[in-house]
JSON list of C-alpha atoms in Angstrom, two decimals:
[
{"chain": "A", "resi": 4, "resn": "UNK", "atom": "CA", "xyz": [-15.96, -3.21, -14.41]},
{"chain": "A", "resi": 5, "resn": "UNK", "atom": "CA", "xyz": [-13.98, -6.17, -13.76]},
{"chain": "A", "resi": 6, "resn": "UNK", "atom": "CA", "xyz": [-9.91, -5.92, -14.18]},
{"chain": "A", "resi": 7, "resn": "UNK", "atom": "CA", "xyz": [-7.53, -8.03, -14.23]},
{"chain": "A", "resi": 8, "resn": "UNK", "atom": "CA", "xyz": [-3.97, -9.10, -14.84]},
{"chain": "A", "resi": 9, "resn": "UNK", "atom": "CA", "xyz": [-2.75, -11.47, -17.11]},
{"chain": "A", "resi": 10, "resn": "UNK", "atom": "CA", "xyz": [0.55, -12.73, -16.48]},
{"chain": "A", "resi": 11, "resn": "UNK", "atom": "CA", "xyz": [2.86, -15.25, -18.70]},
{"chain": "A", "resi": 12, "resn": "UNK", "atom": "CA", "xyz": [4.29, -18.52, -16.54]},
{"chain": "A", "resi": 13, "resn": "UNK", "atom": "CA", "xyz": [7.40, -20.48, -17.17]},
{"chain": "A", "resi": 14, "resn": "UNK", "atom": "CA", "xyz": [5.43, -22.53, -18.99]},
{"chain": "A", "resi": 15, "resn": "UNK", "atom": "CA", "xyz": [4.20, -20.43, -21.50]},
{"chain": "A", "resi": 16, "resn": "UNK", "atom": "CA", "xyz": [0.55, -20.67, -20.19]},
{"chain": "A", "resi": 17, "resn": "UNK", "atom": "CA", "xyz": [-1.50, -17.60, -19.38]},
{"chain": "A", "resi": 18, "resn": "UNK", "atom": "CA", "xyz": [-2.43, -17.09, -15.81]},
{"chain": "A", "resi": 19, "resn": "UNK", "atom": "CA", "xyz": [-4.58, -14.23, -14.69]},
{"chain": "A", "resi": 20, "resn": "UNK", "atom": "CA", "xyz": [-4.81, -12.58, -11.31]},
{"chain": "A", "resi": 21, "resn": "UNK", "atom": "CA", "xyz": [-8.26, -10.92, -10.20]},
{"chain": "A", "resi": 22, "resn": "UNK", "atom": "CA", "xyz": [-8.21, -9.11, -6.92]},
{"chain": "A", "resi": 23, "resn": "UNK", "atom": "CA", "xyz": [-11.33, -10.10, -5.00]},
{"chain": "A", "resi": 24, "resn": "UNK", "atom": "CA", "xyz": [-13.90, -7.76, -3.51]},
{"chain": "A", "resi": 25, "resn": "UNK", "atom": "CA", "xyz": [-12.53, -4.24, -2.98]},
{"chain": "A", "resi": 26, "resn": "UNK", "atom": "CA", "xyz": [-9.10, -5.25, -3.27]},
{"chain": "A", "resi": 27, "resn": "UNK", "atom": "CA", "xyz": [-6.37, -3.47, -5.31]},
{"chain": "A", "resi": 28, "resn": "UNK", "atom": "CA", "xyz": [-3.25, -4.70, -6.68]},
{"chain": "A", "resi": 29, "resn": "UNK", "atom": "CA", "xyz": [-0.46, -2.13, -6.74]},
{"chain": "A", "resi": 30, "resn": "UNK", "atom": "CA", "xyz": [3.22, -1.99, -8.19]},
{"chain": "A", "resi": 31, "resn": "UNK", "atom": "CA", "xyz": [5.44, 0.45, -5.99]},
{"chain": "A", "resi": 32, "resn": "UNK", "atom": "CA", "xyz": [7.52, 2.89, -8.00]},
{"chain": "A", "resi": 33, "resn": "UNK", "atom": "CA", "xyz": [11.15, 2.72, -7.72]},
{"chain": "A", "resi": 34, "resn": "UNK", "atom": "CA", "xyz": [12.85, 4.73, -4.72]},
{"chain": "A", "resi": 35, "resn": "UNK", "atom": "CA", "xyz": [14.84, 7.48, -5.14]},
{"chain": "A", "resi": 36, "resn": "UNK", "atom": "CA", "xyz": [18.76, 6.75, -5.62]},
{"chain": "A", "resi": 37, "resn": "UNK", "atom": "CA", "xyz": [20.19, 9.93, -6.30]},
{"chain": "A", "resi": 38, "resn": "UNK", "atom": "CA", "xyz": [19.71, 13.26, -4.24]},
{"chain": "A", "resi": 39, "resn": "UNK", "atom": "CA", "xyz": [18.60, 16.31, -6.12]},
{"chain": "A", "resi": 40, "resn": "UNK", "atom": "CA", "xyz": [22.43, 17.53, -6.09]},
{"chain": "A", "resi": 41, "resn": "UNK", "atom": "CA", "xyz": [22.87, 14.21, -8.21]},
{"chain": "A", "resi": 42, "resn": "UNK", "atom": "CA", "xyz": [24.93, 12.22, -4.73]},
{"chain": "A", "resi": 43, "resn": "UNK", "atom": "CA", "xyz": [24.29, 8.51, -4.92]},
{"chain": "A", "resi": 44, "resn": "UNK", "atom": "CA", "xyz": [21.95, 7.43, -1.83]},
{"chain": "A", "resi": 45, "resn": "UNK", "atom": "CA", "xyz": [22.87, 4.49, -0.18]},
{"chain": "A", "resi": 46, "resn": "UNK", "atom": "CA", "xyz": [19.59, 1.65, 0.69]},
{"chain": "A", "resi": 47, "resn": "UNK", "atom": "CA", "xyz": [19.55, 2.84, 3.85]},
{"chain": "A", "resi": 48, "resn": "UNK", "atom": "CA", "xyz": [19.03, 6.73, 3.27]},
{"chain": "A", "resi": 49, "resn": "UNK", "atom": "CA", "xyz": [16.54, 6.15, 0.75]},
{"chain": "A", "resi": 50, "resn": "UNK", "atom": "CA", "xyz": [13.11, 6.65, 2.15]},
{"chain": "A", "resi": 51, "resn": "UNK", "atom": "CA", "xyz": [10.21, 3.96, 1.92]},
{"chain": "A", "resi": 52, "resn": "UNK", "atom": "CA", "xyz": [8.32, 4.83, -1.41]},
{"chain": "A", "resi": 53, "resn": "UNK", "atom": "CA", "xyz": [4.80, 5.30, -0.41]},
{"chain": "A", "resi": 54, "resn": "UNK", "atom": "CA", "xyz": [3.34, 5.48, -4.59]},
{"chain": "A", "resi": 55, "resn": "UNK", "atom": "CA", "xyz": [2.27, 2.92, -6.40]},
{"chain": "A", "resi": 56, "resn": "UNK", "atom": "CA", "xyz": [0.62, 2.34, -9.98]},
{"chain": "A", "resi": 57, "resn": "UNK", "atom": "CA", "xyz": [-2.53, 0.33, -9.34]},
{"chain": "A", "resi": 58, "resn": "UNK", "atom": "CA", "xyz": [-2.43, -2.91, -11.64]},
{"chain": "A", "resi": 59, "resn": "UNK", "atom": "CA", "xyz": [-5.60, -4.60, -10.90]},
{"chain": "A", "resi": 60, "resn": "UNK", "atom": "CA", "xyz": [-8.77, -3.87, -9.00]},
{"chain": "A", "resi": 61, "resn": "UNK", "atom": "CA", "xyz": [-11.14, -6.24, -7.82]},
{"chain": "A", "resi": 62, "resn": "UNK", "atom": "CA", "xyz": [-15.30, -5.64, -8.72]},
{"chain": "A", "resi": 63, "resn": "UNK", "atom": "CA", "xyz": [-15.79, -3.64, -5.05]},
{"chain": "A", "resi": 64, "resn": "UNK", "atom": "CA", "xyz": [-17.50, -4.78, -2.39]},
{"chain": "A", "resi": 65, "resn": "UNK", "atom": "CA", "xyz": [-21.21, -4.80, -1.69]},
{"chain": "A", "resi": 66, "resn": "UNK", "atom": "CA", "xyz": [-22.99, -2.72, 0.92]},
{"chain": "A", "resi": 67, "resn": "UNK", "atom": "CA", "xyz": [-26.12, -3.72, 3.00]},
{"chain": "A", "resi": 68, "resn": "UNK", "atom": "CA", "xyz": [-28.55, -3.77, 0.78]},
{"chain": "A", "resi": 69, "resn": "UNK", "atom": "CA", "xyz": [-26.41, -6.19, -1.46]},
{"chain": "A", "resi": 70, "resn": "UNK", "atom": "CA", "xyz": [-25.29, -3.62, -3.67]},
{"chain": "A", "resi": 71, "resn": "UNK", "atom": "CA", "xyz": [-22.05, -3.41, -5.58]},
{"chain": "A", "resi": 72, "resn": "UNK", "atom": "CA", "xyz": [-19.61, 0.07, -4.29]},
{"chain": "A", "resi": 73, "resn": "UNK", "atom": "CA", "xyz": [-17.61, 0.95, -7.03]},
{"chain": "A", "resi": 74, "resn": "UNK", "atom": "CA", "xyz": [-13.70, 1.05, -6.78]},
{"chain": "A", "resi": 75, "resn": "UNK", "atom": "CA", "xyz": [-12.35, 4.33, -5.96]},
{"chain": "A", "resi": 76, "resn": "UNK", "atom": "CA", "xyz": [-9.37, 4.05, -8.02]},
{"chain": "A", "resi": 77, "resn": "UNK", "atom": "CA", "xyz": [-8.75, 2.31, -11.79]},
{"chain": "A", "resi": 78, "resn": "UNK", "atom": "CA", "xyz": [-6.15, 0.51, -13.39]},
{"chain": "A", "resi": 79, "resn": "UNK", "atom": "CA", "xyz": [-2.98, 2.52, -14.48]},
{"chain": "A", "resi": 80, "resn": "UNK", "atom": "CA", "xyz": [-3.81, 5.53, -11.82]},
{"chain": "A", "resi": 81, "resn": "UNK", "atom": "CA", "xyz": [-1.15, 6.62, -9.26]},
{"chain": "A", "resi": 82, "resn": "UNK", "atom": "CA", "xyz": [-1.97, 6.54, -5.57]},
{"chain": "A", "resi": 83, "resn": "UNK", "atom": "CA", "xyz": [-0.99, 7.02, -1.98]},
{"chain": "A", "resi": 84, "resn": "UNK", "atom": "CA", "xyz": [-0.10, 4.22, 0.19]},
{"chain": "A", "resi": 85, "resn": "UNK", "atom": "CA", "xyz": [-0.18, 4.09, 4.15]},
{"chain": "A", "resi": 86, "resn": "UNK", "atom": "CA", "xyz": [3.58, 3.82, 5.76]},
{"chain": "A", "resi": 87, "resn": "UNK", "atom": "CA", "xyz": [2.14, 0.49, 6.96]},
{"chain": "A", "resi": 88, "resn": "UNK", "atom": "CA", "xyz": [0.23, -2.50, 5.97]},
{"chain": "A", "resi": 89, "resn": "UNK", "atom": "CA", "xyz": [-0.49, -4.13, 2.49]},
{"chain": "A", "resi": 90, "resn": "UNK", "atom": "CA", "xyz": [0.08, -8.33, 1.55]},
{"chain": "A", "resi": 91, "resn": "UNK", "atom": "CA", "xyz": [3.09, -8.38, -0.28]},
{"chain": "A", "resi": 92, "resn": "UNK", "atom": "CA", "xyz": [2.43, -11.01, -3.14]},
{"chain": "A", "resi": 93, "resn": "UNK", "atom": "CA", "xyz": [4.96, -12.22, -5.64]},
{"chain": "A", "resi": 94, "resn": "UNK", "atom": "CA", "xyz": [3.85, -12.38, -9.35]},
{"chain": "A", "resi": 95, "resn": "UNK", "atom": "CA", "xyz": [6.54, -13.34, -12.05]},
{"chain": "A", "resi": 96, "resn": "UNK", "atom": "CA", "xyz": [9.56, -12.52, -10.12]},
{"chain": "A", "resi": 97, "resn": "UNK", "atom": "CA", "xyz": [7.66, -8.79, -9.25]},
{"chain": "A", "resi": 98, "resn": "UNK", "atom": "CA", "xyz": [6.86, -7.70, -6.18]},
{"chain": "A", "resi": 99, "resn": "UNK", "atom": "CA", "xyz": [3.15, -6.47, -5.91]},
{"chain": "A", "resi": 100, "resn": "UNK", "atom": "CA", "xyz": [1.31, -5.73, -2.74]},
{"chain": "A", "resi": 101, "resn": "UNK", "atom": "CA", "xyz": [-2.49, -5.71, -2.03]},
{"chain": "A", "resi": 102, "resn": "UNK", "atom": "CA", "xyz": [-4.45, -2.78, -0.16]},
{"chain": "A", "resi": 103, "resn": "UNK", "atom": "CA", "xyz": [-7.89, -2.63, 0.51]},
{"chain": "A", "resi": 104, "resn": "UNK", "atom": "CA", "xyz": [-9.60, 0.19, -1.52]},
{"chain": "A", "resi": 105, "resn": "UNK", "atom": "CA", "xyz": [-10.47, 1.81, 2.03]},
{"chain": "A", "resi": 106, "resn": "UNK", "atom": "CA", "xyz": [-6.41, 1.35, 3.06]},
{"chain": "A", "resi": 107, "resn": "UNK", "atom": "CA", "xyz": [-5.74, 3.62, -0.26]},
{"chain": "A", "resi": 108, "resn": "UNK", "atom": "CA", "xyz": [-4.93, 7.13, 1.06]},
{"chain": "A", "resi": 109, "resn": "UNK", "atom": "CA", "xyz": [-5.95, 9.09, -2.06]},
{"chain": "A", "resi": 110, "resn": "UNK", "atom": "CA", "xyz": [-4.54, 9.46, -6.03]},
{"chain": "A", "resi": 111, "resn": "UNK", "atom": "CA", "xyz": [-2.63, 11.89, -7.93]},
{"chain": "A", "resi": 112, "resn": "UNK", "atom": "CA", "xyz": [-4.50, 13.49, -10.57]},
{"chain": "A", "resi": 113, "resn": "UNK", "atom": "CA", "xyz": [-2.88, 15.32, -13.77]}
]
């Protein structure tokens, strides 16, 4: 299963975005700005958000015998990102960053 994501352009035009191989397109969630005690956190005290909400996956990658490995993770699920690493790529004035589906340290299930 092939996903992608369809964005709108200045120019009214559609222009979609397809991850290639076993790459994953993920959205980070917002940090944290207020404490549990409900104090406002400054930019600097707020920790480096490390979920995301995956917005494309690419078709996986293939394996030896030239077979396609399925994605690990879908469209819409939460995950786990590494501290480190990612390509941060700019999509409509959003910030998006691309893992590897290997680089994707495991999802939150409900």
């Amino acid at each position: 299963m092939v996903v992608g994501l369809t964005l709108n352009t200045s120019q009214g035009a559609f222009r979609k975005f397809l991850p290639m191989f076993d790459r994953v397109l993920v959205e980070r969630l917002a940090a944290e700005t207020m404490s549990k005690g409900g104090i406002m956190l400054p930019e600097k005290a707020q920790g480096k958000v490390l979920q995301a909400t995956v917005v494309a996956v690419g078709p996986g990658s293939t394996n030896q015998k030239g077979k396609l490995t399925p994605m690990s993770v879908k469209v819409g699920e939460t995950v786990l990102l590494p501290e480190y690493g990612g390509t941060k790529v700019d999509l409509e004035d959003k910030e998006y960053f691309l893992f590897r589906d290997a680089d994707i340290l495991g999802k939150y299930v409900e």
